[in-house]
Coordinates of C-alpha atoms in Angstrom, one line a residue:
M1 CA 58.5 155.2 201.5
S2 CA 60.3 153.8 198.6
L3 CA 61.0 150.0 198.0
K4 CA 64.7 150.7 198.4
S5 CA 64.1 152.4 201.7
K6 CA 62.0 149.5 202.9
M7 CA 64.7 147.0 201.9
M8 CA 67.3 149.0 203.8
I9 CA 65.4 149.1 207.1
P10 CA 66.2 145.7 208.5
R11 CA 69.9 146.3 208.0
L12 CA 69.6 149.7 209.5
A13 CA 67.8 148.3 212.5
T14 CA 70.6 145.8 213.0
I15 CA 73.1 148.6 213.0
K16 CA 71.0 150.5 215.5
R17 CA 71.0 147.5 217.8
K18 CA 74.8 147.4 217.5
S19 CA 75.0 151.1 218.3
V20 CA 73.6 150.3 221.7
Q21 CA 76.8 148.3 222.3
F22 CA 78.7 151.3 221.0
D23 CA 77.1 153.7 223.5
Q24 CA 77.6 151.3 226.4
S25 CA 81.2 150.6 225.8
G26 CA 82.3 154.1 225.0
G27 CA 83.8 153.1 221.7
P28 CA 83.0 151.0 218.6
T29 CA 82.7 147.3 219.1
H30 CA 85.0 145.2 217.1
N31 CA 82.3 143.8 214.7
L32 CA 80.6 147.1 214.2
A33 CA 83.9 148.8 213.5
L34 CA 84.8 146.2 210.9
Y35 CA 81.4 146.5 209.3
L36 CA 81.5 150.3 209.2
K37 CA 85.1 150.3 207.9
A38 CA 83.9 148.2 205.0
K39 CA 80.8 150.4 204.3
T40 CA 81.9 153.9 205.2
P41 CA 84.3 155.8 202.9
E42 CA 85.1 158.4 205.6
I43 CA 86.7 155.6 207.6
V44 CA 88.3 153.7 204.8
N45 CA 89.9 156.9 203.4
L46 CA 91.6 157.9 206.6
S47 CA 95.3 158.3 205.9
H48 CA 97.5 155.5 207.2
N49 CA 99.9 158.2 208.3
V50 CA 97.5 159.7 210.7
N51 CA 98.4 159.4 214.4
P52 CA 96.7 156.2 215.7
T53 CA 95.0 158.1 218.6
S54 CA 93.6 160.7 216.2
K55 CA 92.5 158.0 213.8
R56 CA 90.6 156.1 216.5
R57 CA 89.0 159.4 217.6
R58 CA 87.9 160.2 214.0
E59 CA 86.6 156.6 213.6
H60 CA 84.7 157.1 216.8
Q61 CA 83.1 160.4 215.6
V62 CA 82.2 158.9 212.2
V63 CA 80.6 155.8 213.7
Q64 CA 78.6 157.9 216.2
S65 CA 77.4 160.2 213.4
L66 CA 76.4 157.3 211.2
C67 CA 74.6 155.4 214.0
S68 CA 72.7 158.5 214.9
K69 CA 71.6 159.1 211.4
M70 CA 70.5 155.5 210.9
A71 CA 68.8 155.4 214.3
G72 CA 66.8 158.4 213.1
I73 CA 65.8 156.6 209.9
V74 CA 64.7 153.5 211.7
E75 CA 62.5 155.5 214.0
E76 CA 60.5 156.8 211.0
I77 CA 59.0 153.4 210.3
E78 CA 55.2 153.6 210.4
D79 CA 53.0 150.7 211.6
E80 CA 49.6 151.7 210.3
H81 CA 46.5 149.6 211.1
L82 CA 46.2 148.0 207.7
K83 CA 43.6 145.3 207.1
H84 CA 45.0 143.5 203.9
L85 CA 47.7 143.7 201.3
F86 CA 45.8 146.3 199.2
D87 CA 45.1 148.6 202.2
N88 CA 48.1 150.8 201.5
K89 CA 48.6 154.4 200.4
D90 CA 51.1 153.2 197.7
V91 CA 48.4 151.3 195.8
I92 CA 44.7 151.7 194.9
N93 CA 42.7 150.0 197.6
V94 CA 40.7 147.4 195.6
Y95 CA 38.0 147.5 198.3
N96 CA 37.4 151.2 197.7
L97 CA 35.1 151.7 194.7
D98 CA 35.8 155.4 194.3
V99 CA 38.3 154.1 191.7
V100 CA 37.5 150.5 190.5
N101 CA 40.7 148.7 190.6
L102 CA 41.0 146.0 187.8
S103 CA 44.6 145.3 188.9
A104 CA 44.2 142.9 191.8
G105 CA 44.8 139.2 191.0
A106 CA 42.8 138.1 194.0
P107 CA 39.4 136.7 194.8
G108 CA 36.8 139.2 196.0
P109 CA 35.1 139.4 199.4
D110 CA 32.0 137.6 198.2
L111 CA 34.1 134.6 197.3
L112 CA 36.2 134.7 200.5
K113 CA 33.1 134.8 202.7
R114 CA 32.2 131.4 201.4
C115 CA 35.3 130.1 203.1
I116 CA 34.0 130.9 206.6
P117 CA 31.7 127.9 206.9
L118 CA 34.2 125.6 205.2
F119 CA 36.9 126.4 207.8
M120 CA 34.5 126.2 210.7
Q121 CA 33.4 122.7 209.7
A122 CA 36.9 121.6 208.8
T123 CA 38.4 123.0 212.1
V124 CA 36.0 121.0 214.2
H125 CA 36.6 117.9 212.1
R126 CA 40.4 118.3 212.5
M127 CA 40.3 119.0 216.2
E128 CA 38.4 115.9 216.9
K129 CA 41.1 113.9 215.2
E130 CA 43.8 115.6 217.3
Q131 CA 42.3 114.7 220.7
E132 CA 44.7 111.8 221.5
H133 CA 48.1 113.0 220.5
A134 CA 47.7 116.5 219.1
Y135 CA 50.4 115.8 216.4
L136 CA 49.1 118.7 214.3
F137 CA 50.6 121.1 216.9
Q138 CA 54.0 119.4 216.8
Y139 CA 56.9 120.1 214.4
G140 CA 55.9 118.5 211.2
I141 CA 57.8 116.3 208.8
T142 CA 59.8 118.3 206.3
S143 CA 57.8 117.3 203.2
G144 CA 54.5 118.2 204.9
L145 CA 51.7 116.3 206.7
W146 CA 51.3 112.8 205.2
E147 CA 47.5 113.1 205.3
Y148 CA 47.7 116.5 203.6
R149 CA 49.7 115.1 200.7
E150 CA 47.5 112.1 200.5
Q151 CA 44.3 114.1 200.2
L152 CA 45.9 116.6 197.9
S153 CA 47.1 113.9 195.6
Q154 CA 43.6 112.4 195.3
F155 CA 42.1 115.9 194.8
L156 CA 44.6 116.8 192.0
T157 CA 44.3 113.4 190.4
K158 CA 40.6 113.9 190.1
R159 CA 40.7 117.5 188.9
Y160 CA 43.6 117.2 186.5
S161 CA 42.4 113.8 185.1
E162 CA 45.9 112.5 185.5
Q163 CA 47.8 110.8 188.2
V164 CA 49.4 112.8 191.0
N165 CA 51.5 110.9 193.5
R166 CA 51.6 111.7 197.2
A167 CA 55.3 111.0 197.4
D168 CA 56.1 113.6 194.8
L169 CA 54.4 116.4 196.8
V170 CA 56.0 118.9 199.2
L171 CA 54.1 121.3 201.4
T172 CA 54.8 125.0 200.9
C173 CA 53.4 128.4 202.0
G174 CA 52.1 129.1 198.5
A175 CA 53.5 129.6 195.1
A176 CA 55.8 132.6 196.0
H177 CA 57.4 130.6 198.8
G178 CA 57.6 127.5 196.5
L179 CA 59.5 129.6 193.9
V180 CA 62.0 130.9 196.4
L181 CA 62.4 127.4 197.9
I182 CA 63.2 126.0 194.4
I183 CA 65.8 128.7 193.7
D184 CA 67.4 128.5 197.1
T185 CA 67.6 124.7 197.0
F186 CA 68.3 123.7 193.5
L187 CA 70.4 126.5 192.0
P188 CA 74.0 127.6 192.5
R189 CA 74.7 131.3 193.4
N190 CA 75.7 132.1 189.8
A191 CA 72.7 130.5 188.1
V192 CA 70.7 131.9 185.2
I193 CA 66.9 132.5 185.4
F194 CA 65.2 132.6 182.0
V195 CA 61.8 134.2 181.8
E196 CA 59.3 135.0 179.0
D197 CA 59.3 138.5 177.6
V198 CA 56.3 139.3 179.8
T199 CA 55.8 137.3 183.0
Y200 CA 54.4 137.6 186.6
M201 CA 55.7 140.8 188.0
I202 CA 56.0 139.5 191.6
A203 CA 58.2 136.7 190.3
L204 CA 60.5 139.3 188.8
E205 CA 60.7 141.0 192.2
A206 CA 61.6 137.7 193.8
F207 CA 64.4 137.1 191.4
R208 CA 65.9 140.4 192.3
Q209 CA 66.5 139.0 195.8
F210 CA 69.2 136.8 194.2
P211 CA 71.5 139.5 192.8
S212 CA 74.2 137.1 191.7
M213 CA 71.8 135.3 189.4
K214 CA 71.2 136.6 185.9
V215 CA 67.6 137.1 184.7
V216 CA 67.4 136.7 180.9
P217 CA 64.1 137.3 178.9
V218 CA 63.1 135.0 176.0
P219 CA 60.6 136.0 173.2
Q220 CA 57.1 134.7 173.2
T221 CA 54.7 133.6 170.5
S222 CA 50.9 133.1 170.5
E223 CA 51.6 129.4 171.4
G224 CA 53.9 130.2 174.3
V225 CA 57.6 130.7 174.7
D226 CA 59.7 130.7 171.5
T227 CA 61.5 127.5 172.1
E228 CA 64.0 128.0 169.2
A229 CA 65.0 131.3 170.7
L230 CA 65.3 129.7 174.2
N231 CA 67.5 127.0 172.8
I232 CA 69.9 129.6 171.2
I233 CA 69.9 132.0 174.1
A234 CA 70.3 129.4 176.8
S235 CA 73.0 127.5 174.9
E236 CA 75.0 130.8 174.6
E237 CA 74.6 131.5 178.3
K238 CA 75.6 128.0 179.3
S239 CA 78.8 128.2 177.1
K240 CA 79.8 131.4 178.9
G241 CA 79.6 130.2 182.5
S242 CA 81.2 127.9 184.9
W243 CA 78.6 126.3 187.2
E244 CA 79.0 125.4 190.8
L245 CA 76.9 122.2 190.6
T246 CA 76.8 119.8 193.6
E247 CA 74.5 116.9 194.8
N248 CA 72.1 119.7 196.0
K249 CA 72.5 122.3 193.3
L250 CA 71.3 120.2 190.4
F251 CA 70.6 122.8 187.7
W252 CA 72.7 125.6 186.3
A253 CA 69.5 127.4 185.2
I254 CA 65.8 127.5 185.4
F255 CA 63.1 128.6 182.9
Y256 CA 60.2 130.2 184.8
T257 CA 56.8 130.1 183.2
I258 CA 53.0 130.1 183.7
P259 CA 52.0 127.8 180.8
I260 CA 48.3 127.5 181.5
F261 CA 46.2 130.8 181.6
H262 CA 49.4 132.8 181.7
N263 CA 49.8 135.8 183.9
P264 CA 49.5 138.5 182.4
T265 CA 48.6 137.3 178.8
G266 CA 45.9 134.7 179.7
L267 CA 47.3 132.4 177.0
T268 CA 47.9 128.6 177.2
M269 CA 51.0 127.0 175.9
S270 CA 50.3 124.7 172.9
Q271 CA 51.0 121.0 172.9
N272 CA 53.8 121.5 170.3
C273 CA 55.4 124.2 172.5
C274 CA 55.2 122.0 175.6
E275 CA 56.9 119.1 173.9
S276 CA 59.6 121.4 172.4
L277 CA 60.2 123.1 175.7
V278 CA 60.8 119.8 177.5
R279 CA 63.2 118.7 174.8
V280 CA 65.2 122.0 175.2
A281 CA 65.2 121.5 179.0
R282 CA 66.6 118.0 178.7
K283 CA 69.2 118.9 176.1
L284 CA 70.5 121.8 178.1
D285 CA 69.9 120.2 181.5
L286 CA 67.9 123.1 182.9
A287 CA 64.8 123.0 185.1
V288 CA 61.5 124.3 183.9
V289 CA 59.7 125.8 186.9
R290 CA 56.0 126.3 186.2
D291 CA 53.4 128.1 188.3
D292 CA 50.4 125.8 188.3
V293 CA 48.2 128.5 189.8
Y294 CA 45.3 128.9 187.5
N295 CA 45.0 125.4 185.8
L296 CA 41.9 124.5 187.7
L297 CA 40.1 127.7 186.8
Y298 CA 39.2 126.4 183.4
Y299 CA 36.1 127.8 181.7
G300 CA 36.0 125.7 178.5
D301 CA 33.7 122.9 177.4
S302 CA 36.1 120.0 178.0
D303 CA 35.7 117.8 181.1
S304 CA 39.3 118.5 182.1
P305 CA 41.6 121.5 182.0
P306 CA 44.6 121.7 179.5
R307 CA 47.2 119.1 180.0
R308 CA 50.0 120.1 182.4
L309 CA 53.5 120.6 181.2
F310 CA 54.6 118.4 184.1
S311 CA 53.0 115.4 182.4
Y312 CA 55.0 116.0 179.2
D313 CA 58.2 115.7 181.1
R314 CA 57.4 112.3 182.5
G315 CA 55.2 111.0 179.6
T316 CA 58.1 110.0 177.3
E317 CA 58.6 106.2 177.0
G318 CA 61.9 105.3 178.7
F319 CA 62.2 108.7 180.5
R320 CA 60.9 109.2 184.0
G321 CA 61.1 113.0 184.0
G322 CA 63.0 115.4 186.2
H323 CA 63.2 118.6 184.3
V324 CA 59.9 120.1 185.2
I325 CA 58.8 121.2 188.7
S326 CA 55.1 122.1 189.3
N327 CA 54.4 124.9 191.8
G328 CA 50.9 125.0 193.0
T329 CA 48.8 127.0 195.6
F330 CA 45.4 127.3 197.2
S331 CA 45.5 131.0 196.9
K332 CA 43.3 131.2 193.7
I333 CA 41.2 128.0 194.3
M334 CA 40.4 128.6 198.0
A335 CA 41.8 131.8 199.6
P336 CA 45.2 133.5 199.6
G337 CA 45.2 134.1 203.3
V338 CA 45.6 130.4 204.1
R339 CA 49.2 130.5 202.7
V340 CA 49.3 126.9 201.7
G341 CA 50.6 125.3 198.5
W342 CA 52.7 122.5 197.1
L343 CA 55.6 121.5 194.9
E344 CA 55.3 118.5 192.7
V345 CA 58.7 117.0 191.8
A346 CA 59.4 114.3 189.2
P347 CA 60.5 110.7 190.0
R348 CA 64.0 111.3 188.6
L349 CA 64.7 113.7 191.5
A350 CA 63.5 111.0 193.9
L351 CA 65.9 108.5 192.4
V352 CA 68.9 110.9 192.3
L353 CA 68.4 111.9 195.9
R354 CA 67.4 108.4 197.1
N355 CA 64.0 109.7 198.3
S356 CA 61.8 112.6 197.2
Y357 CA 62.6 114.8 200.1
E358 CA 66.3 114.3 200.9
L359 CA 67.0 117.5 198.9
F360 CA 64.5 119.5 200.8
L361 CA 65.8 118.1 204.1
R362 CA 69.0 119.8 203.3
S363 CA 67.3 123.1 202.6
G364 CA 68.1 125.7 205.2
I365 CA 64.6 126.9 205.0
L366 CA 63.0 123.5 206.0
K367 CA 65.7 121.7 208.0
S368 CA 65.3 123.4 211.3
G369 CA 61.6 124.0 211.7
G370 CA 60.2 121.0 209.7
A371 CA 57.0 121.4 207.7
V372 CA 55.8 125.0 207.0
N373 CA 52.3 125.9 207.9
Q374 CA 51.7 122.6 209.6
Y375 CA 48.5 123.6 211.3
M376 CA 46.7 125.1 208.3
S377 CA 47.7 122.2 206.1
G378 CA 45.9 120.0 208.7
V379 CA 42.7 122.0 208.4
I380 CA 42.9 122.0 204.6
T381 CA 43.3 118.2 204.8
S382 CA 39.9 118.1 206.4
I383 CA 38.4 120.4 203.8
L384 CA 39.7 118.0 201.1
E385 CA 38.7 114.9 203.0
L386 CA 35.1 116.2 203.5
G387 CA 34.7 117.1 199.8
L388 CA 34.3 120.8 200.6
E389 CA 37.0 122.0 198.3
D390 CA 35.4 120.3 195.3
K391 CA 32.1 122.1 195.8
H392 CA 33.9 125.4 196.5
L393 CA 36.1 125.1 193.4
D394 CA 33.0 124.3 191.2
F395 CA 31.4 127.5 192.5
L396 CA 34.6 129.6 191.9
V397 CA 34.9 128.2 188.3
H398 CA 31.2 129.1 187.6
T399 CA 31.5 132.6 189.1
C400 CA 34.8 133.5 187.5
K401 CA 33.7 132.2 184.2
E402 CA 30.8 134.6 184.4
R403 CA 33.1 137.4 185.3
M404 CA 35.6 136.7 182.5
Q405 CA 32.7 136.5 180.0
A406 CA 31.3 139.8 181.3
V407 CA 34.7 141.6 180.8
C408 CA 35.3 140.1 177.4
D409 CA 31.8 140.7 176.1
T410 CA 32.1 144.4 177.2
L411 CA 35.5 144.7 175.5
D412 CA 33.9 143.2 172.3
Q413 CA 31.3 145.9 172.4
F414 CA 33.2 149.0 173.5
L415 CA 36.9 148.5 172.9
P416 CA 38.1 150.7 170.1
S417 CA 38.9 148.8 166.8
Y418 CA 42.6 149.8 167.0
C419 CA 43.0 147.8 170.2
S420 CA 42.8 144.0 170.6
F421 CA 42.7 141.1 173.0
T422 CA 42.4 137.3 173.1
R423 CA 39.6 135.8 175.1
P424 CA 41.2 133.4 177.7
E425 CA 39.7 130.0 178.4
G426 CA 40.5 130.3 182.1
G427 CA 42.4 132.1 184.8
Y428 CA 42.2 135.7 186.0
F429 CA 43.6 137.9 183.4
V430 CA 42.9 139.7 180.1
W431 CA 45.8 141.3 178.1
L432 CA 44.9 144.4 176.1
R433 CA 47.0 145.5 173.2
L434 CA 46.9 149.2 172.5
P435 CA 48.3 151.2 169.5
E436 CA 52.1 151.4 169.4
S437 CA 52.0 155.1 170.1
V438 CA 50.2 154.7 173.4
D439 CA 52.2 154.7 176.6
A440 CA 50.0 152.6 179.0
N441 CA 51.6 154.1 182.0
R442 CA 50.3 157.5 181.1
L443 CA 47.0 156.0 179.9
A444 CA 46.5 154.2 183.2
K445 CA 46.9 157.4 185.1
W446 CA 44.5 159.2 182.8
C447 CA 41.8 156.6 183.2
Q448 CA 42.3 156.5 186.9
D449 CA 41.9 160.2 187.3
K450 CA 39.2 160.9 184.7
Y451 CA 37.3 157.6 184.4
K452 CA 37.8 156.2 187.9
V453 CA 39.2 152.8 186.7
A454 CA 42.6 151.4 187.2
A455 CA 44.7 148.7 185.4
I456 CA 48.3 147.6 185.3
P457 CA 50.6 148.8 182.5
G458 CA 52.4 146.1 180.6
S459 CA 55.8 147.4 181.4
R460 CA 55.4 146.1 185.0
F461 CA 55.6 142.5 183.6
S462 CA 58.8 143.0 181.5
V463 CA 62.4 142.6 182.5
K464 CA 63.4 145.3 180.1
Q465 CA 60.4 147.6 180.8
G466 CA 59.0 146.9 177.4
F467 CA 55.4 146.2 176.3
K468 CA 54.4 149.8 177.1
N469 CA 51.3 149.7 174.9
Y470 CA 49.6 146.9 176.9
L471 CA 47.3 146.7 179.9
R472 CA 46.4 143.8 182.2
L473 CA 42.9 143.5 183.5
A474 CA 41.9 141.1 186.4
I475 CA 38.5 139.6 186.6
A476 CA 38.2 137.8 190.0
F477 CA 37.7 140.5 192.6
H478 CA 34.6 142.4 191.6
Q479 CA 31.2 141.2 190.8
V480 CA 29.8 141.3 187.3
E481 CA 27.9 144.6 187.5
I482 CA 31.0 146.5 188.7
L483 CA 33.3 144.7 186.2
T484 CA 30.9 145.5 183.3
E485 CA 30.7 149.2 184.1
A486 CA 34.4 149.5 184.9
T487 CA 35.4 147.8 181.7
K488 CA 33.1 150.1 179.6
N489 CA 34.6 153.1 181.3
L490 CA 38.1 151.9 180.6
C491 CA 37.2 151.5 176.9
L492 CA 35.8 155.1 176.9
G493 CA 38.9 156.3 178.6
I494 CA 41.1 154.6 176.0
Q495 CA 39.1 156.2 173.2
D496 CA 39.2 159.6 174.9
Y497 CA 42.9 159.4 175.6
V498 CA 43.9 158.3 172.1
G499 CA 41.7 161.0 170.5
N500 CA 42.9 163.8 172.7
K501 CA 46.4 162.9 174.0
C502 CA 47.9 161.1 171.0
K503 CA 47.2 163.5 168.2

């Protein structure tokens, strides 16, 4: 089933439910008739000169026909017994080693199994705390469990080697939810979303859910986004628009980025680039939304990971920040299934809004139900309080460093000389550059069929479907032996393809 078909199904299901009203009443209900008149040319185009009785009869026939067709489409939905996101006939199942899938940006089963004793111990610990009032099972405060944000601020302060304040944190269901929450809360309907030339493909899909917002790519350099180009492009876009800003909708635009261990390139934004980006954001009054997803998966020799872009925003003397929002998650440093993350918002937002969460209290997403994922955040609070996440993260860093090194060492040994890559200092991904003449979409299919290894073509990460001569490899799911063999096979597949298909 195509993505378009899947997106249509909820609306069709709604129409099917309305068609029940149609069948019971013997004629179209008022609301359904209005909806179908707006959506159905056969009804709209009926001549105004037609006899009213004949026109109603024709409307009745068209509506019946349309509802029948749509009901048939809805009935074709399959509800297969799937076990995980990758257990789908539309993708290569990363658990199935018939084809080694180097596409999945997810921790492997050997890493996830280590979460079982963590959660067993933390659950017991948390349930003992809930014996008196069971607050954890109540609607939570909008910004998230106080204890969760307190323990998280201590954990992040230690791991980042810089201060993170509890009052600046907001509980989310992970980075994807945080991104949508930012867009829904901070931006007007006609906002502009700036992205790097290549960026996280799922973020691009999320942006398409806001069709009235314009997505504009900006060139990149080896140091990060080209801030001079961003300044020119964003200034031009701002001059062309009229922005519906309110006390809630604070920014006319955002720039979305993954500045540390970028997805898909693996690069880290330089200090000069960070400083320049913050200056551009302040000058044009746009927000920089950064995914802080891979920061703590640092494989270098320093005691701390690279400095966060968030700290550049609030680090200037006389300026308290407010143009950078940090979007974090436990998906990569614990387990994606927990669906728990956080936003970190700067002090200026707290001052403008009188407290850090007044803006989010007004969010339609949070206002009614309170904190998202209240229960799981309580369990994770215990994991943090007991020091279990520190030990788990240390193990993840050690293991993923070995896996990254295995992939890069294999590329150094077997990758043809006409290809290139940069060895990342952290994160999940390696970005391969192929000859200009190579279409990575075709190459990927070739390697999948002939060499039983899969990777994602670069065009998936581009707004304009560019970067067709690039591949992204992911290192976290498979163990070293499998990664080494699969990477070698990929190199052989590239050499074979270029030698045979590109002549």
